[in-house]
Tab-separated table of N, CA, C and O in Angstrom:
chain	number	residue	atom	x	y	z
E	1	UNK	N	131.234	80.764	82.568
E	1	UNK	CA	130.521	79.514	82.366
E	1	UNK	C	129.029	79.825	82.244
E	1	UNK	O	128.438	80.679	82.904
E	2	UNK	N	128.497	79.028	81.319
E	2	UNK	CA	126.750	79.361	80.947
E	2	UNK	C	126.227	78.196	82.465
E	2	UNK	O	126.540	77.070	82.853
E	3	UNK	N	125.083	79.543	83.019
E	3	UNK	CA	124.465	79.382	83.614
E	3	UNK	C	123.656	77.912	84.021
E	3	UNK	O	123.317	77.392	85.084
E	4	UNK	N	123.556	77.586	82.727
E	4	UNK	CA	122.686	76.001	82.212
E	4	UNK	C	123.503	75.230	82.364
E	4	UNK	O	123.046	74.113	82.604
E	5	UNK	N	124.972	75.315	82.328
E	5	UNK	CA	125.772	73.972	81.938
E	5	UNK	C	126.369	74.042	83.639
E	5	UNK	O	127.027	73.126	84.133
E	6	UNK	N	126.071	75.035	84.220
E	6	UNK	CA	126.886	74.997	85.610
E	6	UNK	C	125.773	74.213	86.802
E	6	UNK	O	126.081	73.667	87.861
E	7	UNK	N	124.160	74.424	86.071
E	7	UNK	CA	123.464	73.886	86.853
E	7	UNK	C	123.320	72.267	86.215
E	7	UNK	O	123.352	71.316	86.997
E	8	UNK	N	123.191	72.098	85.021
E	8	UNK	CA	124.219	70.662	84.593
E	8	UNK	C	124.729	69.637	85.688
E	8	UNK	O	124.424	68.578	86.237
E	9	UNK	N	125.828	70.752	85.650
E	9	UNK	CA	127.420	70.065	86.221
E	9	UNK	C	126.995	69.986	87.707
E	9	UNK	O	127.665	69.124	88.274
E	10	UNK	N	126.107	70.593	88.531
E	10	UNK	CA	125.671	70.510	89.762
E	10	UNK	C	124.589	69.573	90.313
E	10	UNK	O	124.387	69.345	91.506
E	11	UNK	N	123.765	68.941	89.016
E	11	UNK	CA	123.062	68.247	89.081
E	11	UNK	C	123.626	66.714	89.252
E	11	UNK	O	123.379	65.818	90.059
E	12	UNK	N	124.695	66.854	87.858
E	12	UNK	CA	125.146	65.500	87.345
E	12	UNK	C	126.110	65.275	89.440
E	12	UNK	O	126.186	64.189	90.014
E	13	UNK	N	126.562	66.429	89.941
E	13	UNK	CA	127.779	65.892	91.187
E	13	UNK	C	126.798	65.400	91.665
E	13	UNK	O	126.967	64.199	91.872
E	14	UNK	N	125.575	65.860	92.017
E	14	UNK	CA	124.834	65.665	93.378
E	14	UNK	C	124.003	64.392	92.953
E	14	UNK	O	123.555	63.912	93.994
E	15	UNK	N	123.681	63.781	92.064
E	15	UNK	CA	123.377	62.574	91.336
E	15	UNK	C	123.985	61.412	91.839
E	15	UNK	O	123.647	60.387	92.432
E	16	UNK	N	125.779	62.337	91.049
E	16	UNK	CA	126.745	60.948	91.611
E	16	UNK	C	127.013	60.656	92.751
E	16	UNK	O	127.515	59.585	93.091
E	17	UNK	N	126.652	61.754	93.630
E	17	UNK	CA	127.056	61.921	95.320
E	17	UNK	C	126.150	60.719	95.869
E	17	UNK	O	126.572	59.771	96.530
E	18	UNK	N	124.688	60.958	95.430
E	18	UNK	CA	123.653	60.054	95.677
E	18	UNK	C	123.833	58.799	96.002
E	18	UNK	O	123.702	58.311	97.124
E	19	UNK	N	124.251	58.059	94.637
E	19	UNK	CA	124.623	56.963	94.216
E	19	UNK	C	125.617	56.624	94.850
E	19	UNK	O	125.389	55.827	95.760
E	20	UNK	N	126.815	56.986	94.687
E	20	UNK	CA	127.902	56.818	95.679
E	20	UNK	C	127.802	56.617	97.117
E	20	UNK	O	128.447	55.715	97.653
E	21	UNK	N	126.899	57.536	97.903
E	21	UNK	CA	126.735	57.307	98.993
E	21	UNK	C	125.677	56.124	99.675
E	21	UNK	O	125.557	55.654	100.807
E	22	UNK	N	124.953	55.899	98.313
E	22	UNK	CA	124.039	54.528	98.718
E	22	UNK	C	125.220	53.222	98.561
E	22	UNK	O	125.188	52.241	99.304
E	23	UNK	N	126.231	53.402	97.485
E	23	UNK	CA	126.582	52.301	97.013
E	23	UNK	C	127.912	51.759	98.123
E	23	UNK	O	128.375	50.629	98.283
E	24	UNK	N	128.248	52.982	98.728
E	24	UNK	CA	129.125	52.706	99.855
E	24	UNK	C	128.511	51.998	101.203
E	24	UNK	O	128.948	51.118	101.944
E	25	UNK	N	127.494	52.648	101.192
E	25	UNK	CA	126.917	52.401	102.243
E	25	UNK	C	126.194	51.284	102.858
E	25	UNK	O	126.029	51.016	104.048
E	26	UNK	N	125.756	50.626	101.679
E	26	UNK	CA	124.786	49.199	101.556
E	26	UNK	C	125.423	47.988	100.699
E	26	UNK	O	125.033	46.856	100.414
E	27	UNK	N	126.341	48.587	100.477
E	27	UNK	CA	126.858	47.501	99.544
E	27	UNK	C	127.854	46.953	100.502
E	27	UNK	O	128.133	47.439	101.598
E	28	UNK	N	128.396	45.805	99.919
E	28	UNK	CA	130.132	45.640	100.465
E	28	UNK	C	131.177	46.104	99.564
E	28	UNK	O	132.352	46.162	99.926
E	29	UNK	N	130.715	46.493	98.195
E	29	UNK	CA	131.359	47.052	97.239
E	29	UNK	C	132.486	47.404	97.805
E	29	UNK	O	132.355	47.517	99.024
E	30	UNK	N	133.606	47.636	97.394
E	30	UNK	CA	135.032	47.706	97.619
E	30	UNK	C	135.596	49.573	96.662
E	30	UNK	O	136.146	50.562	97.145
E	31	UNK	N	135.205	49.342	95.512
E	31	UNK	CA	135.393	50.485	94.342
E	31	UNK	C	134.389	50.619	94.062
E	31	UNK	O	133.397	49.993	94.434
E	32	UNK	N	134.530	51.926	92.967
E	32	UNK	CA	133.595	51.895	91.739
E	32	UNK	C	134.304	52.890	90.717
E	32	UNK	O	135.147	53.745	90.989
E	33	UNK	N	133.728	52.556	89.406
E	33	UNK	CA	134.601	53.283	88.421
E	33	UNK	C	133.812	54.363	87.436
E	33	UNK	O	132.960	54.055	86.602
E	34	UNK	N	134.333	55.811	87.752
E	34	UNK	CA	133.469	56.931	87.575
E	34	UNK	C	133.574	58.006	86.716
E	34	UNK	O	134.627	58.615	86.908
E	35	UNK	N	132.975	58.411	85.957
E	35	UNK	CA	133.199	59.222	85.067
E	35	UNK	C	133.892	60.858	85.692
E	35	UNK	O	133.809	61.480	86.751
E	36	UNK	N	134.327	60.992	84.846
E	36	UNK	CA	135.629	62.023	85.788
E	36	UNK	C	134.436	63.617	85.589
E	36	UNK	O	133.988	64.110	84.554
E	37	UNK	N	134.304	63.909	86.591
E	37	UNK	CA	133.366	65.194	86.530
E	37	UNK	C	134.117	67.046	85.859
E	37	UNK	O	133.686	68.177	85.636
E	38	UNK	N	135.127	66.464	85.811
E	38	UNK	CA	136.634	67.776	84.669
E	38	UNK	C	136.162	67.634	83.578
E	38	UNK	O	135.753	68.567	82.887
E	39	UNK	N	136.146	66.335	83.229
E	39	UNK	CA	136.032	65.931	81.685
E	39	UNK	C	134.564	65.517	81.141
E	39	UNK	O	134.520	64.662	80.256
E	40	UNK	N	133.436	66.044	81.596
E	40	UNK	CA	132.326	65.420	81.361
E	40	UNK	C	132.145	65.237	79.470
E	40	UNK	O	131.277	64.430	79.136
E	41	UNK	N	132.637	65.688	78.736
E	41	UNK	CA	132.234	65.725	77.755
E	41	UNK	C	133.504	64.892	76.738
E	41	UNK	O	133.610	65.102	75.529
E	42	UNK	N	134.185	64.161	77.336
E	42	UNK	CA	135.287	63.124	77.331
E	42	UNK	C	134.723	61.642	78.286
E	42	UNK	O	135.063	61.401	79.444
E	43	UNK	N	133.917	60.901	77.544
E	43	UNK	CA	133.563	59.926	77.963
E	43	UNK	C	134.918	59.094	78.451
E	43	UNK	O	134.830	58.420	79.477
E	44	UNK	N	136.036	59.136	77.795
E	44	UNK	CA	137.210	58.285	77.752
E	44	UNK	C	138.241	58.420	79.323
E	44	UNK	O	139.165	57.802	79.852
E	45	UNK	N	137.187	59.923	79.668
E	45	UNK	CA	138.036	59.791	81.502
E	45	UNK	C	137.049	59.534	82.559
E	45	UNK	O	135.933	59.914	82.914
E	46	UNK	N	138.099	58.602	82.941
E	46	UNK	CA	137.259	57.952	84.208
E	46	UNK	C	138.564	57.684	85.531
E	46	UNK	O	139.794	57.701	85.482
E	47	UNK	N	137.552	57.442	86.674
E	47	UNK	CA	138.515	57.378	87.699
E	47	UNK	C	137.762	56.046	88.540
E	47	UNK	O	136.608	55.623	88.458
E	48	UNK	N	138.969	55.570	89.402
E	48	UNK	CA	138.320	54.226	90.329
E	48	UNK	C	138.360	54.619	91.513
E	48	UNK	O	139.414	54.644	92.148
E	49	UNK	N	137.130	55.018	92.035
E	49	UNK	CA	137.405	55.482	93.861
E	49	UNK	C	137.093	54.086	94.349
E	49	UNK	O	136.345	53.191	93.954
E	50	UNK	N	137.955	54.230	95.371
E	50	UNK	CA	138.255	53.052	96.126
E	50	UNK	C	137.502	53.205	97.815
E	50	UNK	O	137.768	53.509	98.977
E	51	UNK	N	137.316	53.127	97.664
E	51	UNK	CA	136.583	52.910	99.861
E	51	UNK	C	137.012	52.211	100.596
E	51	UNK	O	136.690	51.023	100.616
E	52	UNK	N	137.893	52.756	101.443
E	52	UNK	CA	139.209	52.637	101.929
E	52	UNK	C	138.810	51.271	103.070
E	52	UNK	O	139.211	50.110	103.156
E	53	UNK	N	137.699	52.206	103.942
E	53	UNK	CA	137.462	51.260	104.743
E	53	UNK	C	136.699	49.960	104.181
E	53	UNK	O	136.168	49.533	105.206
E	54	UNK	N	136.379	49.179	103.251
E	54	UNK	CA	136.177	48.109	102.747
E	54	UNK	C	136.962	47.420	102.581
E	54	UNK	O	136.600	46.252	102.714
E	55	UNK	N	138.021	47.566	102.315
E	55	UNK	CA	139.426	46.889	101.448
E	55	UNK	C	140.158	46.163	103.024
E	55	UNK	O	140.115	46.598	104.174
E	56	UNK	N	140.841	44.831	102.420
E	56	UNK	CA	141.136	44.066	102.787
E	56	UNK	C	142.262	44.990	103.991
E	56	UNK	O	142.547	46.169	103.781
E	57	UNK	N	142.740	44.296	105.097
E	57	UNK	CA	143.453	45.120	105.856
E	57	UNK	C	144.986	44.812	105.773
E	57	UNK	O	145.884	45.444	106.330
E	58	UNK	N	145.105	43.718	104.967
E	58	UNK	CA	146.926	43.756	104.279
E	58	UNK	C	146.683	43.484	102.935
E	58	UNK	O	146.353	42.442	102.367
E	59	UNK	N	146.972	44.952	102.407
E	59	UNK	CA	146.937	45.601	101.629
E	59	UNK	C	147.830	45.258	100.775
E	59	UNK	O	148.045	46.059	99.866
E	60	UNK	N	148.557	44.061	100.808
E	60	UNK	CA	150.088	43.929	99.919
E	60	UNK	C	149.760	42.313	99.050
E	60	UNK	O	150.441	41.577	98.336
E	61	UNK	N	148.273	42.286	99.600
E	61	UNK	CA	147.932	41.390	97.969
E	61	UNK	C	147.550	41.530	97.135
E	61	UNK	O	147.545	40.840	96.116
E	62	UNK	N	146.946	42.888	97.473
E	62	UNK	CA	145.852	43.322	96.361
E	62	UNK	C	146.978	44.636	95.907
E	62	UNK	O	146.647	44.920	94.755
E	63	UNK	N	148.085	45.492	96.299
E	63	UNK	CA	148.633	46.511	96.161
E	63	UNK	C	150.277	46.262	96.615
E	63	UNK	O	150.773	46.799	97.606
E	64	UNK	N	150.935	45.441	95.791
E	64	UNK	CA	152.159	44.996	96.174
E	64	UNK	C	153.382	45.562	96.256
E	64	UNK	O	154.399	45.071	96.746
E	65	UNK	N	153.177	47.024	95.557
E	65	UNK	CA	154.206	47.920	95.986
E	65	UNK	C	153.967	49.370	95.469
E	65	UNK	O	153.591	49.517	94.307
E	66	UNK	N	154.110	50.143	96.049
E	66	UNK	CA	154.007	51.929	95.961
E	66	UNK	C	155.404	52.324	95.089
E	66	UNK	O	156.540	51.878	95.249
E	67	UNK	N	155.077	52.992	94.435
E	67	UNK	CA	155.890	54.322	93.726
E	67	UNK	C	155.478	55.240	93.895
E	67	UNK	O	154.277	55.466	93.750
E	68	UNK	N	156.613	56.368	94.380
E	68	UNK	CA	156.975	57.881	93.526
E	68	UNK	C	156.404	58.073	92.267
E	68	UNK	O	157.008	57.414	91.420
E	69	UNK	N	154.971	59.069	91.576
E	69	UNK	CA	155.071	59.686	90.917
E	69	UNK	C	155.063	61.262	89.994
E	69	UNK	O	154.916	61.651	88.835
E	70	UNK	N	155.309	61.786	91.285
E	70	UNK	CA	155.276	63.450	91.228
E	70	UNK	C	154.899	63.139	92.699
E	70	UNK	O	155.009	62.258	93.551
E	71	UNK	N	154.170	64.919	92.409
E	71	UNK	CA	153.513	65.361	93.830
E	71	UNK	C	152.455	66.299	93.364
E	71	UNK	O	152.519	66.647	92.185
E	72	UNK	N	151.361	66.825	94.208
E	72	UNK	CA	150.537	67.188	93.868
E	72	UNK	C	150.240	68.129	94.970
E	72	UNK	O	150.262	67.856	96.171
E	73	UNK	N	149.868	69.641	94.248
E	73	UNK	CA	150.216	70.736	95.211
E	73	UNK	C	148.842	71.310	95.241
E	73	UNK	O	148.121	70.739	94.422
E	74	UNK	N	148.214	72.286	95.939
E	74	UNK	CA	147.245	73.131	95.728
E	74	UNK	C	147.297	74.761	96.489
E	74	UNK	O	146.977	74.933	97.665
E	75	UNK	N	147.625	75.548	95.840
E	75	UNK	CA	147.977	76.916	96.520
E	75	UNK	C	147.209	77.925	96.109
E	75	UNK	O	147.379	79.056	96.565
């Protein structure tokens, strides 16, 4: 990886970390919807982090039922 695009990609996390951590923090904000930091050069991926502790505490109005869809490993 070029040197430039890794300090880039370290700039753009610690940016979003920023923001994120103000927007959790002071807001009542619930989500927010974020450009996926894999795909920076794919505007078209994005992800919705959710902040767990904000969200309503019965969870089955806003999230009315769970599925199975794989699993997700890291080794």
């Amino acid at each position: 990886m070029n040197v430039s695009i890794a300090r880039l990609e370290l700039s753009f996390l610690s940016i979003s970390l920023v923001y994120t951590y103000f927007i959790r923090n002071t807001t009542s904000t619930q989500a927010i919807v974020v450009p996926s930091i894999a795909f920076l050069d794919n505007l078209e991926q994005w992800y919705l982090v959710l902040f767990l502790e904000k969200l309503l505490p019965e969870t089955r109005k806003f999230l009315p039922a769970v599925k199975a869809d794989g699993f997700f490993q890291i080794s």
